[in-house]
């Protein structure tokens, strides 16, 4: 998997509407009302991220590959960034109990899809230089899901808050089949590794959670594996 060192990440799509600054949902365990889906706009996720993906590290994935992508991102000497690395743990809480303000959103397929569409758009807007998508067949990437409808178009935009992505590649689950997806017109295909600097993250935490610190990949796959990624 030598190609991992050359991976990069970029960003795209403008958020719809503005979210007022609010607190993240709590993991307190006490009974709380359900949050409305209207709270979780793309701008909400941009305002509340706690980790900015270093350039070249963004790893997206298609349907059913949540756990596989997480293990790939943090294994084999790679240090890539998935959607599960960027926000506070409570924003990934899929527990169906009265202490989780996200429970109503995650029990409703339409609201859940909107939630992850907005989170995914925000991630794409935070990526820079080079992005990767994991899929079963890199020569034939499924387009109906969040990758094709939200993430890829966003990555191709200019003017995103995280910077600009100029190269997108696809990789299979084993890491031994890599295909070019897109190179921005007028630019060269990016291949070098570009590491994060303090200035890239100056107003955000420089600390990256350890893998599984929030929820392990299998738990997240159980909760959210059927989302139309």
Coordinates of N, CA and C in Angstrom, one line a residue:
X1 N 0.8 -1.2 0.0 CA 0.0 0.0 0.0 C 0.9 1.3 0.0
X2 N 1.9 1.3 -0.9 CA 2.8 2.4 -0.9 C 2.1 3.7 -1.3
X3 N 1.0 3.5 -2.1 CA 0.3 4.7 -2.6 C -0.3 5.6 -1.4
X4 N -0.4 5.0 -0.2 CA -1.0 5.7 0.9 C -0.3 7.0 1.2
X5 N 1.0 6.9 1.1 CA 1.8 8.1 1.4 C 1.6 9.3 0.5
X6 N 1.0 9.0 -0.7 CA 0.8 10.0 -1.7 C -0.7 10.6 -1.6
X7 N -1.5 10.0 -0.7 CA -2.9 10.4 -0.7 C -3.0 11.8 -0.2
X8 N -4.0 12.5 -0.7 CA -4.3 13.9 -0.2 C -5.7 14.1 -0.1
X9 N -6.1 15.3 0.4 CA -7.6 15.5 0.6 C -7.9 16.9 0.3
X10 N -9.2 17.1 -0.2 CA -9.6 18.4 -0.6 C -11.0 18.7 -0.1
X11 N -11.7 19.7 -0.9 CA -12.9 20.1 -0.3 C -13.9 20.7 -1.3
X12 N -15.2 20.9 -0.8 CA -16.2 21.5 -1.7 C -17.5 21.9 -1.1
X13 N -18.5 22.1 -2.0 CA -19.9 22.5 -1.9 C -20.2 23.5 -0.7
X14 N -21.0 24.5 -1.1 CA -21.3 25.5 -0.1 C -22.5 25.0 0.7
X15 N -22.5 25.3 2.0 CA -23.5 24.9 2.9 C -24.8 25.6 2.6
X16 N -25.9 25.0 3.0 CA -27.2 25.6 2.8 C -27.7 26.2 4.1
X17 N -27.8 27.5 4.2 CA -28.2 28.2 5.4 C -27.2 28.3 6.4
X18 N -27.5 29.0 7.5 CA -26.5 29.2 8.6 C -27.1 28.7 9.9
X19 N -26.3 27.9 10.6 CA -26.7 27.5 11.9 C -26.2 28.4 13.0
X20 N -27.1 28.8 13.9 CA -26.6 29.6 15.1 C -25.7 28.7 15.9
X21 N -24.7 29.4 16.6 CA -23.8 28.6 17.4 C -24.6 27.9 18.6
X22 N -24.4 26.6 18.7 CA -25.1 25.9 19.7 C -24.2 24.9 20.3
X23 N -24.6 24.3 21.4 CA -23.8 23.3 22.0 C -24.0 21.9 21.3
X24 N -23.0 21.1 21.4 CA -23.1 19.7 20.8 C -24.0 18.9 21.7
X25 N -24.7 17.9 21.2 CA -25.5 17.1 22.0 C -24.7 16.4 23.2
X26 N -25.4 16.1 24.2 CA -24.7 15.6 25.4 C -24.8 14.1 25.5
X27 N -23.8 13.5 26.2 CA -23.7 12.1 26.5 C -24.0 11.9 28.0
X28 N -24.8 12.8 28.6 CA -25.0 12.8 30.0 C -25.8 11.6 30.6
X29 N -26.7 11.0 29.7 CA -27.5 9.9 30.2 C -28.8 10.3 30.7
X30 N -29.0 11.6 31.0 CA -30.3 12.1 31.5 C -31.3 12.2 30.4
X31 N -32.6 12.2 30.7 CA -33.6 12.3 29.6 C -33.5 13.7 29.0
X32 N -33.5 13.7 27.7 CA -33.4 15.0 26.9 C -34.4 14.9 25.8
X33 N -34.9 16.1 25.3 CA -35.8 16.1 24.1 C -34.9 15.8 22.9
X34 N -35.6 15.4 21.8 CA -35.0 15.1 20.6 C -34.6 16.4 19.9
X35 N -33.4 16.5 19.3 CA -33.0 17.6 18.5 C -33.7 17.6 17.2
X36 N -34.1 18.8 16.6 CA -34.6 18.8 15.3 C -33.5 18.7 14.3
X37 N -33.9 18.1 13.1 CA -32.9 17.9 12.1 C -32.4 19.3 11.5
X38 N -33.3 20.3 11.7 CA -32.9 21.6 11.2 C -31.7 22.2 11.9
X39 N -31.4 21.7 13.0 CA -30.2 22.2 13.8 C -28.9 21.8 13.0
X40 N -28.9 20.6 12.4 CA -27.6 20.1 11.9 C -27.4 20.4 10.4
X41 N -27.2 21.6 10.1 CA -26.9 22.1 8.8 C -25.4 21.8 8.5
X42 N -25.1 22.0 7.2 CA -23.7 21.9 6.9 C -22.8 22.9 7.7
X43 N -23.4 24.1 7.8 CA -22.6 25.1 8.6 C -22.5 24.7 10.0
X44 N -23.5 24.1 10.6 CA -23.3 23.6 12.0 C -22.1 22.7 12.1
X45 N -22.0 21.7 11.1 CA -20.8 20.8 11.2 C -19.5 21.5 10.9
X46 N -19.5 22.5 10.1 CA -18.3 23.3 9.9 C -17.9 24.0 11.1
X47 N -18.9 24.5 11.9 CA -18.6 25.3 13.1 C -18.2 24.5 14.3
X48 N -18.5 23.2 14.2 CA -18.3 22.3 15.4 C -17.3 21.2 15.2
X49 N -16.6 21.3 14.1 CA -15.5 20.2 13.9 C -14.4 20.5 14.9
X50 N -13.8 19.4 15.4 CA -12.7 19.5 16.3 C -11.3 19.1 15.8
X51 N -11.4 18.6 14.5 CA -10.1 18.2 13.9 C -10.2 18.5 12.4
X52 N -9.2 19.2 11.9 CA -9.2 19.5 10.4 C -8.3 18.5 9.7
X53 N -8.8 17.8 8.7 CA -8.0 16.8 8.0 C -6.7 17.5 7.4
X54 N -5.6 16.9 7.7 CA -4.3 17.4 7.0 C -4.5 17.2 5.5
X55 N -3.8 18.1 4.8 CA -3.8 17.9 3.3 C -3.4 16.5 2.9
X56 N -4.1 16.0 1.9 CA -3.9 14.7 1.3 C -4.4 13.5 2.0
X57 N -5.1 13.7 3.2 CA -5.5 12.6 4.0 C -6.9 12.1 3.9
X58 N -7.8 12.9 3.3 CA -9.2 12.6 3.4 C -9.6 11.3 2.6
X59 N -10.2 10.4 3.4 CA -10.7 9.1 2.8 C -12.2 9.0 2.9
X60 N -12.8 9.0 1.8 CA -14.3 8.7 1.7 C -14.5 7.3 1.3
X61 N -15.8 6.9 1.3 CA -16.1 5.5 1.0 C -17.5 5.4 0.5
X62 N -17.8 4.3 -0.2 CA -19.1 4.0 -0.7 C -19.9 3.0 0.2
X63 N -21.1 2.7 -0.2 CA -22.0 1.9 0.7 C -21.4 0.7 1.3
X64 N -21.6 0.5 2.6 CA -21.2 -0.8 3.2 C -19.7 -0.9 3.7
X65 N -18.9 0.2 3.5 CA -17.5 0.1 3.7 C -17.0 1.0 4.9
X66 N -17.9 1.3 5.8 CA -17.6 2.2 6.9 C -16.5 1.6 7.7
X67 N -16.7 0.4 8.3 CA -15.7 -0.2 9.1 C -14.4 -0.5 8.4
X68 N -14.5 -1.0 7.1 CA -13.3 -1.3 6.3 C -12.5 -0.1 6.1
X69 N -13.1 1.0 5.8 CA -12.4 2.3 5.5 C -11.7 2.8 6.8
X70 N -12.4 2.7 7.9 CA -11.8 3.1 9.2 C -10.5 2.3 9.5
X71 N -10.6 1.0 9.3 CA -9.4 0.2 9.6 C -8.3 0.5 8.6
X72 N -8.6 0.7 7.4 CA -7.7 1.1 6.3 C -7.0 2.4 6.7
X73 N -7.8 3.4 7.1 CA -7.3 4.7 7.4 C -6.3 4.7 8.5
X74 N -6.4 3.8 9.4 CA -5.5 3.9 10.6 C -4.6 2.7 10.7
X75 N -4.5 1.9 9.6 CA -3.6 0.7 9.6 C -2.6 0.8 8.6
X76 N -1.6 -0.2 8.7 CA -0.6 -0.3 7.6 C 0.3 0.9 7.5
X77 N 0.5 1.7 8.6 CA 1.3 2.8 8.6 C 0.7 4.1 8.0
X78 N -0.6 4.0 7.6 CA -1.2 5.1 7.0 C -1.8 6.0 8.2
X79 N -2.1 7.2 7.8 CA -2.7 8.1 8.8 C -3.7 9.0 8.1
X80 N -4.8 8.4 7.6 CA -5.8 9.1 6.8 C -6.9 9.5 7.7
X81 N -7.8 10.3 7.2 CA -8.9 10.9 8.0 C -10.2 10.5 7.4
X82 N -11.1 9.8 8.2 CA -12.4 9.5 7.7 C -13.4 10.5 8.4
X83 N -14.7 10.4 8.0 CA -15.7 11.2 8.6 C -15.8 11.0 10.1
X84 N -15.4 9.9 10.6 CA -15.5 9.5 12.0 C -14.4 10.1 12.9
X85 N -13.5 10.9 12.3 CA -12.4 11.4 13.1 C -12.5 12.9 13.3
X86 N -13.5 13.6 12.8 CA -13.5 15.0 12.7 C -14.4 15.7 13.7
X87 N -15.4 15.1 14.2 CA -16.4 15.7 15.1 C -16.4 15.1 16.5
X88 N -17.0 15.8 17.5 CA -17.0 15.3 18.9 C -17.8 13.9 18.9
X89 N -17.4 13.1 19.8 CA -18.0 11.7 19.8 C -19.5 11.7 19.9
X90 N -20.1 12.7 20.6 CA -21.6 12.7 20.8 C -22.3 12.9 19.4
X91 N -21.7 13.4 18.4 CA -22.3 13.6 17.1 C -22.4 12.3 16.3
X92 N -21.8 11.2 16.9 CA -21.8 9.9 16.3 C -22.6 8.9 17.1
X93 N -23.3 9.4 18.1 CA -24.0 8.5 19.1 C -25.2 7.9 18.5
X94 N -25.2 6.6 18.2 CA -26.4 6.0 17.6 C -27.3 5.2 18.6
X95 N -27.0 5.4 19.9 CA -27.8 4.7 20.9 C -29.3 5.2 20.9
X96 N -30.2 4.3 21.0 CA -31.6 4.6 21.0 C -32.1 4.7 22.4
X97 N -31.8 5.8 23.1 CA -32.2 5.9 24.5 C -32.6 7.4 24.7
X98 N -33.3 7.6 25.8 CA -33.9 9.0 26.1 C -32.8 10.0 26.4
X99 N -31.6 9.6 26.6 CA -30.5 10.5 26.9 C -29.8 11.0 25.7
X100 N -30.2 10.5 24.5 CA -29.5 10.8 23.3 C -30.4 11.8 22.5
X101 N -30.0 13.0 22.3 CA -30.9 14.0 21.6 C -30.9 13.7 20.1
X102 N -30.0 12.8 19.6 CA -30.0 12.4 18.2 C -30.9 11.2 17.9
X103 N -31.5 10.6 18.9 CA -32.2 9.3 18.7 C -33.3 9.4 17.7
X104 N -34.1 10.5 17.7 CA -35.2 10.6 16.7 C -34.7 10.8 15.3
X105 N -33.6 11.5 15.1 CA -33.0 11.7 13.8 C -32.5 10.4 13.3
X106 N -31.8 9.6 14.1 CA -31.2 8.4 13.6 C -32.2 7.2 13.4
X107 N -33.4 7.4 14.0 CA -34.5 6.4 13.8 C -35.3 6.6 12.5
X108 N -35.1 7.8 12.0 CA -35.9 8.2 10.8 C -34.9 8.2 9.6
X109 N -35.1 7.4 8.6 CA -34.2 7.2 7.5 C -34.0 8.5 6.8
X110 N -35.0 9.3 6.6 CA -34.9 10.5 5.8 C -34.1 11.5 6.6
X111 N -34.4 11.7 7.9 CA -33.6 12.7 8.7 C -32.2 12.2 8.8
X112 N -32.0 10.9 9.0 CA -30.6 10.4 9.2 C -29.8 10.6 7.9
X113 N -30.4 10.4 6.8 CA -29.7 10.7 5.5 C -29.3 12.1 5.4
X114 N -30.3 13.0 5.7 CA -30.0 14.5 5.7 C -28.8 14.8 6.6
X115 N -28.8 14.3 7.8 CA -27.8 14.5 8.8 C -26.4 14.1 8.2
X116 N -26.3 12.9 7.6 CA -25.0 12.5 7.1 C -24.6 13.2 5.8
X117 N -25.6 13.6 5.0 CA -25.3 14.4 3.8 C -24.7 15.7 4.2
X118 N -25.2 16.3 5.2 CA -24.6 17.6 5.7 C -23.3 17.4 6.3
X119 N -23.1 16.4 7.1 CA -21.8 16.1 7.7 C -20.8 15.8 6.6
X120 N -21.2 15.0 5.6 CA -20.3 14.6 4.5 C -19.9 15.8 3.7
X121 N -20.8 16.7 3.4 CA -20.5 17.9 2.7 C -19.5 18.8 3.4
X122 N -19.7 18.9 4.7 CA -18.8 19.6 5.6 C -17.4 19.0 5.5
X123 N -17.3 17.7 5.6 CA -16.0 17.0 5.5 C -15.3 17.4 4.2
X124 N -16.1 17.2 3.1 CA -15.5 17.5 1.8 C -15.0 19.0 1.7
X125 N -15.7 19.9 2.3 CA -15.3 21.3 2.3 C -14.0 21.5 3.1
X126 N -13.7 20.6 4.0 CA -12.5 20.7 4.9 C -11.2 20.1 4.3
X127 N -11.4 19.3 3.2 CA -10.3 18.6 2.6 C -9.5 19.5 1.7
X128 N -8.2 19.0 1.4 CA -7.3 19.9 0.7 C -6.3 19.0 -0.1
X129 N -6.1 19.5 -1.3 CA -5.1 19.0 -2.3 C -5.4 17.7 -2.9
X130 N -5.8 16.6 -2.2 CA -5.9 15.3 -2.7 C -6.9 14.5 -1.9
X131 N -7.8 13.8 -2.5 CA -8.8 13.0 -1.8 C -8.9 11.6 -2.4
X132 N -9.3 10.7 -1.6 CA -9.4 9.3 -2.0 C -10.8 8.8 -1.6
X133 N -11.4 7.9 -2.5 CA -12.6 7.2 -2.1 C -12.4 5.7 -2.2
X134 N -12.8 5.0 -1.2 CA -12.7 3.6 -1.2 C -14.0 3.0 -1.7
X135 N -13.8 2.0 -2.6 CA -15.0 1.4 -3.2 C -14.6 0.0 -3.6
X136 N -15.6 -0.9 -3.8 CA -15.3 -2.3 -4.2 C -14.6 -2.4 -5.5
X137 N -15.0 -1.6 -6.5 CA -14.4 -1.6 -7.8 C -14.1 -0.2 -8.2
X138 N -12.8 0.2 -8.1 CA -12.4 1.6 -8.4 C -12.7 2.0 -9.9
X139 N -12.9 1.1 -10.8 CA -13.2 1.4 -12.2 C -14.7 1.7 -12.4
X140 N -15.5 1.4 -11.4 CA -16.9 1.5 -11.5 C -17.5 1.9 -10.2
X141 N -17.4 3.2 -9.9 CA -17.8 3.7 -8.6 C -19.3 4.0 -8.5
X142 N -20.0 3.4 -7.6 CA -21.4 3.7 -7.5 C -21.7 5.2 -7.3
X143 N -22.7 5.8 -8.0 CA -22.9 7.2 -8.0 C -24.2 7.6 -7.3
X144 N -25.2 6.7 -7.0 CA -26.4 7.2 -6.4 C -26.3 7.7 -5.0
X145 N -25.3 7.2 -4.2 CA -25.2 7.5 -2.8 C -24.6 8.9 -2.5
X146 N -24.2 9.0 -1.2 CA -23.7 10.3 -0.8 C -22.4 10.7 -1.5
X147 N -21.6 9.7 -1.8 CA -20.3 10.0 -2.5 C -20.6 10.7 -3.9
X148 N -21.5 10.1 -4.7 CA -21.7 10.6 -6.0 C -22.6 11.9 -6.0
X149 N -23.5 12.0 -5.0 CA -24.4 13.2 -5.0 C -23.9 14.4 -4.3
X150 N -23.1 14.1 -3.2 CA -22.6 15.2 -2.3 C -21.1 15.4 -2.3
X151 N -20.4 14.3 -1.9 CA -19.0 14.5 -1.6 C -18.1 14.8 -2.9
X152 N -18.3 14.0 -3.9 CA -17.5 14.2 -5.1 C -17.7 15.6 -5.7
X153 N -19.0 16.0 -5.9 CA -19.2 17.4 -6.5 C -18.7 18.5 -5.6
X154 N -18.7 18.3 -4.3 CA -18.2 19.3 -3.3 C -16.7 19.4 -3.5
X155 N -16.0 18.2 -3.6 CA -14.6 18.2 -3.7 C -14.1 19.0 -4.9
X156 N -14.9 19.0 -5.9 CA -14.5 19.6 -7.2 C -14.7 21.1 -7.2
X157 N -15.3 21.7 -6.2 CA -15.5 23.1 -6.2 C -14.3 23.9 -5.8
X158 N -14.3 25.2 -6.0 CA -13.2 26.0 -5.5 C -13.8 26.9 -4.4
X159 N -12.9 27.5 -3.6 CA -13.4 28.4 -2.6 C -13.9 27.7 -1.3
X160 N -13.6 26.5 -1.1 CA -14.0 25.8 0.1 C -13.2 26.3 1.3
X161 N -13.7 26.2 2.5 CA -12.9 26.7 3.7 C -11.6 26.0 3.9
X162 N -11.6 24.7 3.6 CA -10.4 24.0 3.9 C -9.3 24.1 2.8
X163 N -9.6 24.6 1.7 CA -8.7 24.7 0.6 C -9.3 24.1 -0.7
X164 N -8.4 23.7 -1.6 CA -8.8 23.2 -2.9 C -8.3 21.8 -3.1
X165 N -9.1 20.9 -3.6 CA -8.7 19.6 -4.0 C -8.5 19.6 -5.5
X166 N -7.3 19.1 -5.9 CA -7.0 19.0 -7.3 C -6.9 17.6 -7.9
X167 N -6.9 16.6 -7.1 CA -6.8 15.2 -7.5 C -7.7 14.4 -6.7
X168 N -8.5 13.5 -7.3 CA -9.3 12.5 -6.6 C -8.9 11.1 -7.2
X169 N -8.7 10.1 -6.3 CA -8.4 8.8 -6.8 C -9.4 7.8 -6.1
X170 N -9.5 6.6 -6.6 CA -10.3 5.6 -6.0 C -9.4 4.4 -5.7
X171 N -9.7 3.7 -4.6 CA -8.9 2.5 -4.2 C -9.8 1.4 -3.7
X172 N -9.4 0.2 -4.0 CA -10.3 -0.9 -3.5 C -10.0 -1.2 -2.0
X173 N -10.7 -2.1 -1.5 CA -10.6 -2.4 0.0 C -9.2 -3.0 0.4
X174 N -8.5 -3.6 -0.5 CA -7.2 -4.2 -0.2 C -6.1 -3.2 -0.5
X175 N -6.4 -2.1 -1.1 CA -5.4 -1.1 -1.4 C -4.5 -1.5 -2.6
X176 N -4.8 -2.5 -3.4 CA -3.9 -2.9 -4.4 C -4.4 -2.5 -5.8
X177 N -5.6 -1.8 -5.9 CA -6.1 -1.3 -7.1 C -6.4 0.1 -7.0
X178 N -5.6 1.0 -7.6 CA -5.8 2.4 -7.5 C -6.1 3.0 -8.9
X179 N -7.1 3.8 -9.0 CA -7.5 4.4 -10.2 C -7.7 5.9 -10.1
X180 N -7.2 6.7 -11.1 CA -7.5 8.1 -11.1 C -9.0 8.3 -11.3
X181 N -9.6 9.2 -10.6 CA -11.0 9.6 -10.8 C -11.1 10.9 -11.5
X182 N -10.3 11.9 -11.0 CA -10.4 13.2 -11.5 C -9.2 14.0 -11.2
X183 N -8.8 14.9 -12.2 CA -7.7 15.8 -11.9 C -8.3 17.2 -12.4
X184 N -8.1 18.2 -11.5 CA -8.7 19.5 -11.8 C -8.1 20.1 -13.1
X185 N -8.9 20.5 -14.1 CA -8.3 21.1 -15.3 C -7.3 22.2 -15.0
X186 N -6.2 22.1 -15.7 CA -5.2 23.1 -15.6 C -4.2 22.9 -14.4
X187 N -4.4 21.7 -13.8 CA -3.4 21.3 -12.7 C -2.8 20.0 -13.0
X188 N -1.7 19.7 -12.4 CA -1.1 18.4 -12.5 C -1.6 17.4 -11.5
X189 N -1.6 16.1 -11.8 CA -2.0 15.1 -10.8 C -1.1 15.2 -9.6
X190 N -1.7 15.3 -8.4 CA -0.9 15.4 -7.2 C -0.5 14.0 -6.7
X191 N 0.8 13.9 -6.4 CA 1.2 12.6 -5.9 C 2.0 12.7 -4.6
X192 N 2.6 13.8 -4.3 CA 3.4 13.9 -3.1 C 2.5 14.0 -1.8
X193 N 3.2 13.6 -0.7 CA 2.5 13.7 0.6 C 2.7 15.1 1.1
X194 N 1.6 15.7 1.6 CA 1.7 17.1 2.2 C 1.2 17.0 3.6
X195 N 2.0 17.2 4.5 CA 1.7 17.1 5.9 C 1.1 18.3 6.5
X196 N 0.3 18.1 7.5 CA -0.4 19.2 8.2 C 0.6 20.1 8.9
X197 N 0.3 21.4 9.0 CA 1.1 22.3 9.8 C 0.2 23.0 10.8
X198 N 0.9 23.7 11.8 CA 0.1 24.3 12.8 C -0.9 25.3 12.2
X199 N -0.4 26.1 11.2 CA -1.3 27.1 10.7 C -2.5 26.6 10.1
X200 N -2.5 25.4 9.5 CA -3.7 24.8 9.0 C -4.8 24.5 10.0
X201 N -4.4 24.3 11.2 CA -5.3 24.0 12.3 C -5.3 25.0 13.4
X202 N -4.9 26.2 13.1 CA -4.6 27.1 14.2 C -5.7 27.4 15.2
X203 N -7.0 27.4 14.7 CA -8.1 27.6 15.5 C -8.9 26.4 15.9
X204 N -8.3 25.2 15.6 CA -8.9 24.0 15.9 C -7.9 23.1 16.7
X205 N -8.5 22.1 17.3 CA -7.6 21.2 18.0 C -6.5 20.5 17.1
X206 N -5.3 20.5 17.6 CA -4.2 19.8 16.8 C -4.2 18.4 17.2
X207 N -5.0 18.0 18.2 CA -5.0 16.6 18.7 C -6.0 15.8 17.8
X208 N -5.5 14.7 17.4 CA -6.4 13.7 16.7 C -6.7 12.6 17.6
X209 N -8.0 12.2 17.7 CA -8.3 11.1 18.6 C -7.6 9.8 18.1
X210 N -7.4 8.9 19.0 CA -6.9 7.6 18.7 C -8.1 6.8 18.0
X211 N -7.8 5.9 17.1 CA -8.8 5.1 16.5 C -9.6 4.4 17.6
X212 N -10.9 4.4 17.4 CA -11.9 3.7 18.3 C -12.1 4.4 19.6
X213 N -11.6 5.7 19.7 CA -11.8 6.4 21.0 C -13.3 6.7 21.2
X214 N -14.0 7.0 20.2 CA -15.4 7.2 20.4 C -16.2 5.9 20.4
X215 N -16.3 5.3 19.2 CA -16.9 4.0 19.0 C -16.1 3.2 18.1
X216 N -16.0 1.9 18.3 CA -15.2 1.1 17.4 C -15.9 0.9 16.0
X217 N -15.1 0.6 15.0 CA -15.7 0.6 13.6 C -16.9 -0.4 13.5
X218 N -16.9 -1.5 14.2 CA -18.0 -2.4 14.1 C -19.3 -1.8 14.7
X219 N -19.2 -1.1 15.7 CA -20.3 -0.4 16.3 C -20.9 0.6 15.4
X220 N -20.0 1.4 14.8 CA -20.5 2.4 13.8 C -21.1 1.8 12.6
X221 N -20.5 0.6 12.2 CA -21.1 -0.1 11.0 C -22.5 -0.6 11.4
X222 N -22.6 -1.1 12.6 CA -24.0 -1.6 13.0 C -25.0 -0.5 13.0
X223 N -24.6 0.7 13.5 CA -25.6 1.8 13.6 C -25.8 2.4 12.2
X224 N -24.8 2.6 11.4 CA -24.9 3.5 10.3 C -24.4 2.8 9.0
X225 N -24.2 1.5 9.0 CA -23.7 0.9 7.8 C -24.6 0.9 6.6
X226 N -25.9 1.0 6.9 CA -26.9 1.0 5.8 C -27.2 2.4 5.3
X227 N -26.5 3.4 5.8 CA -26.7 4.7 5.2 C -26.2 4.7 3.7
X228 N -26.9 5.4 2.9 CA -26.6 5.3 1.4 C -25.3 6.1 1.1
X229 N -24.2 5.7 1.6 CA -22.9 6.4 1.4 C -22.6 6.3 -0.1

